[in-house]
Amino acid sequence: LGPSFTFFGIGPAGENLVKYAVVSGDGRHAGRGGLGAVFGAKRLKGIAVRGTTRTPLADARRVVELSRDLSSRSLGEGTSKYRELGTVANVLVFNRLGALPTRNFQAGSFEGAEAVSGEALHAGEAAGVRKHCAACTIGCEHVFQTKRGQGVRLEYEGLFALGPLCGIADKDAILEAAARCDELGLDVISAGGTAAFAMECGERGLLGDVPSFGDRDGLLALLDDVAHRRGRGDLFAEGSRRAAERIGGDAPSFACHVKGLELPGYEPRALQAMALGLAVGTRGADHNRSGAYEDDFRPGANRLEADVSKGPAAAASEERAALLDSLVLCKFLRGAFGDLFAECAAVSYTHLRAH
């Protein structure tokens, strides 16, 4: 179709209706919620799109002024970690706070955290290269090299889910697993969460023929089997909640999800505001809909106690997330705002077409 088009499509996981299949395009993945399975169910491989018109602005000059101001502020301290290491910088911090989910949430710290940390990833042969979204000043995307020489974009969520959550302390194995998820069209969070659940099923003797915690080759094989619905992969292609219901016994008690959506990389017992934010999420355990961990990390906050202050904090985080999404602004910019609501109102006004 030519370079003016962008293509978004599914992989084998979507074609085989894996419940956490993604739609991928332009180096990004619409992962949470199984949109790839929706495409697959409609026998739709993908969509090619291009734009031909510009969106009219009420005050184009003011839009440019506000954009330049925000760009300048985005280079401050509030976004430094995203530029330097990317979100993989979270690993050692969360591990120190007991908030790094480990071995299917059996623990909040991982003995191999240092070996798979953002610092370790950037220090080795796989050292990351920064990438930017269009016109972005932060460059939070860090692309690392697998042993095969393949570039793979790794965020904290994929690192935690395919690493500590599965008991894997080998950064090369994690990069390979992340690359495999990209190739197959699997959401890395749900893939890691479901694999970790399978590993605990094996540990508890509920199932055979599943990898154990720390089994890098077993994890890679399971990802392939899930995407193609082979053997045990057919069961775990349904996600941890449905798989647990079929296995029975105690399995539902350690399938870690909210409304069927596997938990992201925050140990809820160590982050009580975030625990509430995940618990009441409209589409389940979704860290993009709730950033309530901001309250847990607020100076003076008691992140270990579930008191009445957590409700308003969780609600406010959802409002901030919805506002930034509505304006199509990156959530990593939130630290660059002084008064988020007032400044977003100004941005909105300059974008609206006058009637």
Coordinates of C-alpha atoms in Angstrom, one line a residue:
L1 CA 0.0 0.0 0.0
G2 CA 3.0 2.3 0.4
P3 CA 4.6 4.3 3.2
S4 CA 1.6 6.5 3.8
F5 CA -0.2 3.6 5.4
T6 CA 0.2 2.2 8.9
F7 CA -0.8 -1.4 9.4
F8 CA -2.2 -2.9 12.6
G9 CA -2.6 -6.7 12.7
I10 CA -2.7 -9.9 14.7
G11 CA -0.4 -12.9 15.0
P12 CA -1.0 -16.6 15.5
A13 CA -2.4 -15.9 19.0
G14 CA -5.2 -13.8 17.6
E15 CA -5.9 -16.2 14.8
N16 CA -6.2 -19.0 17.4
L17 CA -8.5 -16.8 19.6
V18 CA -6.1 -16.7 22.6
K19 CA -8.0 -14.6 25.1
Y20 CA -5.1 -12.2 25.7
A21 CA -4.0 -11.8 22.0
V22 CA -2.9 -8.3 21.0
V23 CA -3.2 -6.1 17.9
S24 CA 0.2 -4.8 16.9
G25 CA 1.4 -2.0 14.7
D26 CA 3.9 0.8 14.4
G27 CA 6.1 -0.9 17.0
R28 CA 3.3 -0.8 19.6
H29 CA 0.8 -3.3 21.0
A30 CA -2.8 -2.9 22.0
G31 CA -2.4 -5.6 24.6
R32 CA -4.8 -5.7 27.6
G33 CA -8.3 -7.1 27.1
G34 CA -7.7 -9.5 24.2
L35 CA -8.5 -7.2 21.2
G36 CA -6.5 -9.6 19.0
A37 CA -9.0 -12.4 19.8
V38 CA -11.8 -10.1 18.7
F39 CA -10.1 -9.6 15.4
G40 CA -9.5 -13.3 15.1
A41 CA -13.1 -14.1 15.9
K42 CA -14.1 -11.9 13.0
R43 CA -11.5 -13.5 10.7
L44 CA -9.9 -10.1 10.4
K45 CA -6.1 -10.2 10.0
G46 CA -5.6 -6.4 10.3
I47 CA -6.4 -2.9 9.3
A48 CA -4.4 -0.5 7.2
V49 CA -5.0 3.2 7.8
R50 CA -3.8 6.6 6.6
G51 CA -4.8 10.1 7.2
T52 CA -5.7 12.6 4.5
T53 CA -6.9 15.7 6.3
R54 CA -5.7 17.9 9.3
T55 CA -7.8 18.4 12.4
P56 CA -8.9 22.1 12.6
L57 CA -7.8 24.0 15.7
A58 CA -9.6 26.9 17.5
D59 CA -6.3 28.6 18.2
A60 CA -3.4 27.1 16.4
R61 CA -0.8 29.7 17.6
R62 CA -1.7 29.0 21.2
V63 CA -1.5 25.3 20.7
V64 CA 2.1 25.7 19.5
E65 CA 2.9 27.9 22.5
L66 CA 1.5 25.4 25.0
S67 CA 3.2 22.5 23.2
R68 CA 6.6 24.1 23.4
D69 CA 6.2 25.0 27.0
L70 CA 5.2 21.4 27.9
S71 CA 8.0 20.0 25.9
S72 CA 10.5 22.2 27.8
R73 CA 9.1 21.1 31.1
S74 CA 9.1 17.5 30.1
L75 CA 12.9 17.5 30.2
G76 CA 12.8 18.0 34.0
E77 CA 13.5 15.8 37.0
G78 CA 9.9 14.3 36.9
T79 CA 10.7 12.4 33.7
S80 CA 14.4 11.7 34.1
K81 CA 14.0 8.0 34.9
Y82 CA 12.1 7.3 31.7
R83 CA 14.9 9.0 29.6
E84 CA 17.8 7.3 31.4
L85 CA 16.7 3.7 32.0
G86 CA 13.1 3.5 30.9
T87 CA 10.4 1.9 33.0
V88 CA 12.7 -1.0 33.7
A89 CA 14.2 1.3 36.4
N90 CA 11.3 0.2 38.6
V91 CA 12.7 -3.3 39.3
L92 CA 15.2 -2.5 42.0
V93 CA 13.0 0.2 43.6
F94 CA 10.0 -2.1 43.8
N95 CA 12.1 -5.0 45.0
R96 CA 13.5 -2.8 47.9
L97 CA 9.9 -1.9 48.9
G98 CA 8.6 -5.5 48.8
A99 CA 6.3 -4.5 45.9
L100 CA 7.9 -6.6 43.1
P101 CA 5.5 -9.5 42.4
T102 CA 7.5 -12.8 42.5
R103 CA 6.6 -16.4 41.7
N104 CA 2.9 -15.8 41.0
F105 CA 2.6 -13.2 43.8
Q106 CA 3.8 -15.6 46.4
A107 CA 6.4 -13.0 47.4
G108 CA 7.1 -9.3 47.0
S109 CA 10.8 -9.4 46.5
F110 CA 13.0 -11.4 44.2
E111 CA 16.5 -12.7 44.9
G112 CA 17.5 -12.3 41.3
A113 CA 16.2 -8.7 40.9
E114 CA 19.7 -7.2 40.5
A115 CA 20.5 -9.6 37.6
V116 CA 17.4 -8.5 35.6
S117 CA 17.3 -4.9 36.7
G118 CA 17.2 -1.9 34.3
E119 CA 20.8 -1.2 35.3
A120 CA 21.9 -4.7 34.4
L121 CA 20.1 -4.6 31.1
H122 CA 21.7 -1.4 30.1
A123 CA 25.2 -2.5 31.2
G124 CA 25.5 -5.7 29.1
E125 CA 25.7 -6.6 25.4
A126 CA 22.0 -6.1 25.1
A127 CA 22.3 -2.4 26.1
G128 CA 19.2 -0.4 25.2
V129 CA 18.8 2.2 22.5
R130 CA 16.2 4.9 23.2
K131 CA 13.3 5.4 20.9
H132 CA 10.7 8.2 20.7
C133 CA 7.0 8.5 19.8
A134 CA 6.4 11.2 17.3
A135 CA 7.5 14.6 18.7
C136 CA 8.2 13.2 22.1
T137 CA 11.0 14.7 24.2
I138 CA 11.2 11.9 26.7
G139 CA 12.1 8.8 24.7
C140 CA 11.0 6.2 27.3
E141 CA 11.2 3.3 24.8
H142 CA 14.3 1.3 25.3
V143 CA 15.1 -1.4 22.7
F144 CA 17.4 -4.2 23.7
Q145 CA 19.2 -6.9 21.7
T146 CA 18.4 -10.6 22.2
K147 CA 21.1 -13.2 21.7
R148 CA 19.7 -13.7 18.3
G149 CA 20.4 -10.0 17.5
Q150 CA 16.8 -9.1 17.4
G151 CA 15.8 -5.7 18.8
V152 CA 13.0 -6.0 21.4
R153 CA 11.3 -3.1 23.2
L154 CA 11.1 -4.0 26.9
E155 CA 9.1 -2.2 29.5
Y156 CA 8.9 -2.8 33.2
E157 CA 5.6 -4.7 32.9
G158 CA 7.0 -7.3 30.4
L159 CA 10.2 -7.6 32.5
F160 CA 8.4 -8.3 35.7
A161 CA 5.8 -10.6 34.1
L162 CA 8.3 -12.8 32.2
G163 CA 11.0 -12.5 34.9
P164 CA 10.4 -12.4 38.6
L165 CA 6.8 -13.4 38.4
C166 CA 7.9 -16.6 36.7
G167 CA 11.0 -16.9 39.0
I168 CA 13.4 -16.3 36.0
A169 CA 16.6 -14.4 36.8
D170 CA 18.1 -14.5 33.4
K171 CA 17.8 -11.2 31.5
D172 CA 18.6 -12.9 28.1
A173 CA 15.7 -15.4 28.7
I174 CA 13.4 -12.5 29.5
L175 CA 14.3 -10.6 26.4
E176 CA 13.8 -13.8 24.3
A177 CA 10.4 -14.4 26.0
A178 CA 9.3 -10.8 25.3
A179 CA 10.4 -11.1 21.7
R180 CA 8.4 -14.3 21.4
C181 CA 5.3 -12.6 22.7
D182 CA 5.7 -9.9 20.2
E183 CA 6.1 -12.4 17.3
L184 CA 3.2 -14.5 18.4
G185 CA 0.9 -11.5 19.3
L186 CA 0.6 -12.1 23.1
D187 CA 0.0 -9.6 25.8
V188 CA 3.2 -9.8 27.9
I189 CA 1.4 -9.1 31.2
S190 CA -1.3 -11.8 30.8
A191 CA 1.1 -14.2 29.2
G192 CA 3.5 -14.0 32.1
G193 CA 0.7 -14.0 34.7
T194 CA -0.9 -17.1 33.2
A195 CA 2.4 -18.8 32.8
A196 CA 3.2 -18.1 36.5
F197 CA -0.2 -19.5 37.4
A198 CA 0.6 -22.6 35.5
M199 CA 3.9 -22.9 37.2
E200 CA 2.2 -22.8 40.6
C201 CA -0.3 -25.4 39.5
G202 CA 2.7 -27.7 38.8
E203 CA 4.3 -26.8 42.1
R204 CA 1.1 -27.7 44.0
G205 CA 0.8 -30.9 42.1
L206 CA -2.5 -30.0 40.4
L207 CA -1.1 -30.4 36.9
G208 CA 1.8 -32.2 35.2
D209 CA 3.4 -31.2 32.0
V210 CA 3.9 -27.6 32.9
P211 CA 7.1 -25.6 33.5
S212 CA 8.4 -25.0 37.0
F213 CA 9.4 -21.6 38.3
G214 CA 12.7 -20.5 36.8
D215 CA 12.4 -22.8 33.8
R216 CA 13.4 -20.5 30.9
D217 CA 13.0 -23.1 28.2
G218 CA 9.7 -24.3 29.6
L219 CA 8.4 -20.7 29.6
L220 CA 9.3 -20.3 25.9
A221 CA 7.7 -23.6 25.0
L222 CA 4.6 -22.7 26.9
L223 CA 4.3 -19.4 25.1
D224 CA 4.5 -21.2 21.7
D225 CA 2.0 -23.8 22.8
V226 CA -0.5 -21.1 24.0
A227 CA -0.3 -19.1 20.8
H228 CA -1.0 -22.3 18.7
R229 CA -3.3 -23.9 21.3
R230 CA -1.2 -27.1 21.5
G231 CA -1.4 -29.5 24.4
R232 CA -1.5 -27.6 27.8
G233 CA -1.4 -24.4 25.8
D234 CA -5.0 -24.8 24.8
L235 CA -6.0 -24.6 28.5
F236 CA -3.8 -21.6 29.3
A237 CA -4.8 -19.8 26.2
E238 CA -8.0 -19.1 28.1
G239 CA -6.2 -17.0 30.7
S240 CA -5.7 -17.8 34.4
R241 CA -9.3 -17.3 35.5
R242 CA -10.9 -19.7 33.0
A243 CA -8.0 -22.1 33.3
A244 CA -8.4 -22.1 37.1
E245 CA -12.2 -22.8 36.8
R246 CA -11.5 -25.8 34.6
I247 CA -8.7 -27.2 36.8
G248 CA -10.8 -26.8 40.0
G249 CA -9.7 -27.5 43.5
D250 CA -7.7 -24.7 45.1
A251 CA -6.6 -23.3 41.7
P252 CA -9.0 -20.3 41.7
S253 CA -7.5 -19.1 45.0
F254 CA -4.1 -18.4 43.4
A255 CA -5.1 -17.3 39.9
C256 CA -4.2 -13.6 40.2
H257 CA -6.6 -11.5 38.3
V258 CA -9.4 -8.9 38.5
K259 CA -12.4 -9.6 36.3
G260 CA -10.3 -12.1 34.4
L261 CA -7.5 -9.6 33.6
E262 CA -4.2 -10.7 35.1
L263 CA -2.5 -8.3 37.5
P264 CA 0.2 -5.8 36.4
G265 CA 3.5 -5.5 38.2
Y266 CA 2.4 -4.0 41.6
E267 CA 2.3 -6.2 44.7
P268 CA -1.1 -5.1 46.0
R269 CA -0.4 -6.1 49.6
A270 CA 2.4 -3.6 49.7
L271 CA 0.5 -0.8 47.8
Q272 CA -2.9 -0.5 49.3
A273 CA -4.1 2.5 47.2
M274 CA -3.1 0.6 44.1
A275 CA -4.8 -2.5 45.4
L276 CA -8.0 -0.6 45.5
G277 CA -7.5 1.0 42.1
L278 CA -6.9 -2.4 40.5
A279 CA -9.9 -4.0 42.4
V280 CA -12.4 -1.5 41.1
G281 CA -11.0 -1.1 37.6
T282 CA -13.7 -1.1 34.9
R283 CA -11.9 -3.6 32.8
G284 CA -10.1 -5.4 35.6
A285 CA -6.5 -5.1 36.9
D286 CA -5.3 -2.3 34.6
H287 CA -2.5 0.0 35.6
N288 CA -3.3 2.3 32.6
R289 CA -6.7 3.1 34.0
S290 CA -5.5 3.6 37.6
G291 CA -2.2 5.1 38.7
A292 CA -3.2 5.0 42.4
Y293 CA 0.4 3.9 43.3
E294 CA 1.2 7.6 43.1
D295 CA -0.6 8.0 46.4
D296 CA 1.2 5.0 47.9
F297 CA 4.5 6.6 47.0
R298 CA 3.4 10.1 48.3
P299 CA 5.6 11.4 51.2
G300 CA 4.0 10.5 54.5
A301 CA 1.6 8.0 53.0
N302 CA 1.1 4.6 54.7
R303 CA 1.1 2.3 51.7
L304 CA 0.6 -0.8 53.9
E305 CA -2.6 0.3 55.5
A306 CA -6.0 0.2 53.8
D307 CA -7.7 3.3 55.4
V308 CA -10.5 5.6 54.2
S309 CA -8.1 7.8 52.4
K310 CA -7.5 5.2 49.7
G311 CA -10.9 5.6 48.1
P312 CA -10.6 9.3 47.1
A313 CA -7.0 8.6 46.1
A314 CA -8.0 5.8 43.8
A315 CA -10.9 7.8 42.3
A316 CA -8.6 10.8 41.7
S317 CA -6.1 8.6 39.9
E318 CA -8.8 7.3 37.5
E319 CA -9.9 10.9 36.8
R320 CA -6.3 12.0 35.9
A321 CA -5.8 8.9 33.7
A322 CA -9.1 9.5 31.9
L323 CA -8.3 13.2 31.3
L324 CA -4.8 12.4 29.9
D325 CA -6.2 9.7 27.7
S326 CA -9.0 12.0 26.4
L327 CA -6.4 14.6 25.4
V328 CA -4.1 11.9 23.9
L329 CA -1.3 13.0 26.2
C330 CA 1.3 10.5 27.5
K331 CA 0.8 9.7 31.2
F332 CA 4.6 10.0 31.7
L333 CA 4.1 13.7 31.3
R334 CA 2.0 14.0 34.4
G335 CA 5.1 15.0 36.5
A336 CA 5.6 18.0 34.1
F337 CA 2.4 19.7 35.0
G338 CA 1.9 22.2 37.9
D339 CA -1.9 22.2 38.0
L340 CA -2.9 19.2 35.8
F341 CA -6.6 20.0 35.6
A342 CA -6.2 23.8 34.9
E343 CA -3.5 23.2 32.3
C344 CA -5.5 20.5 30.5
A345 CA -8.5 22.8 30.4
A346 CA -6.3 25.4 28.6
V347 CA -5.1 22.7 26.1
S348 CA -8.7 21.5 25.5
Y349 CA -9.9 25.1 24.8
T350 CA -7.2 25.7 22.2
H351 CA -8.0 22.5 20.4
L352 CA -11.8 22.8 20.2
R353 CA -13.1 24.2 16.9
A354 CA -15.1 27.4 17.5
H355 CA -18.8 27.2 16.7

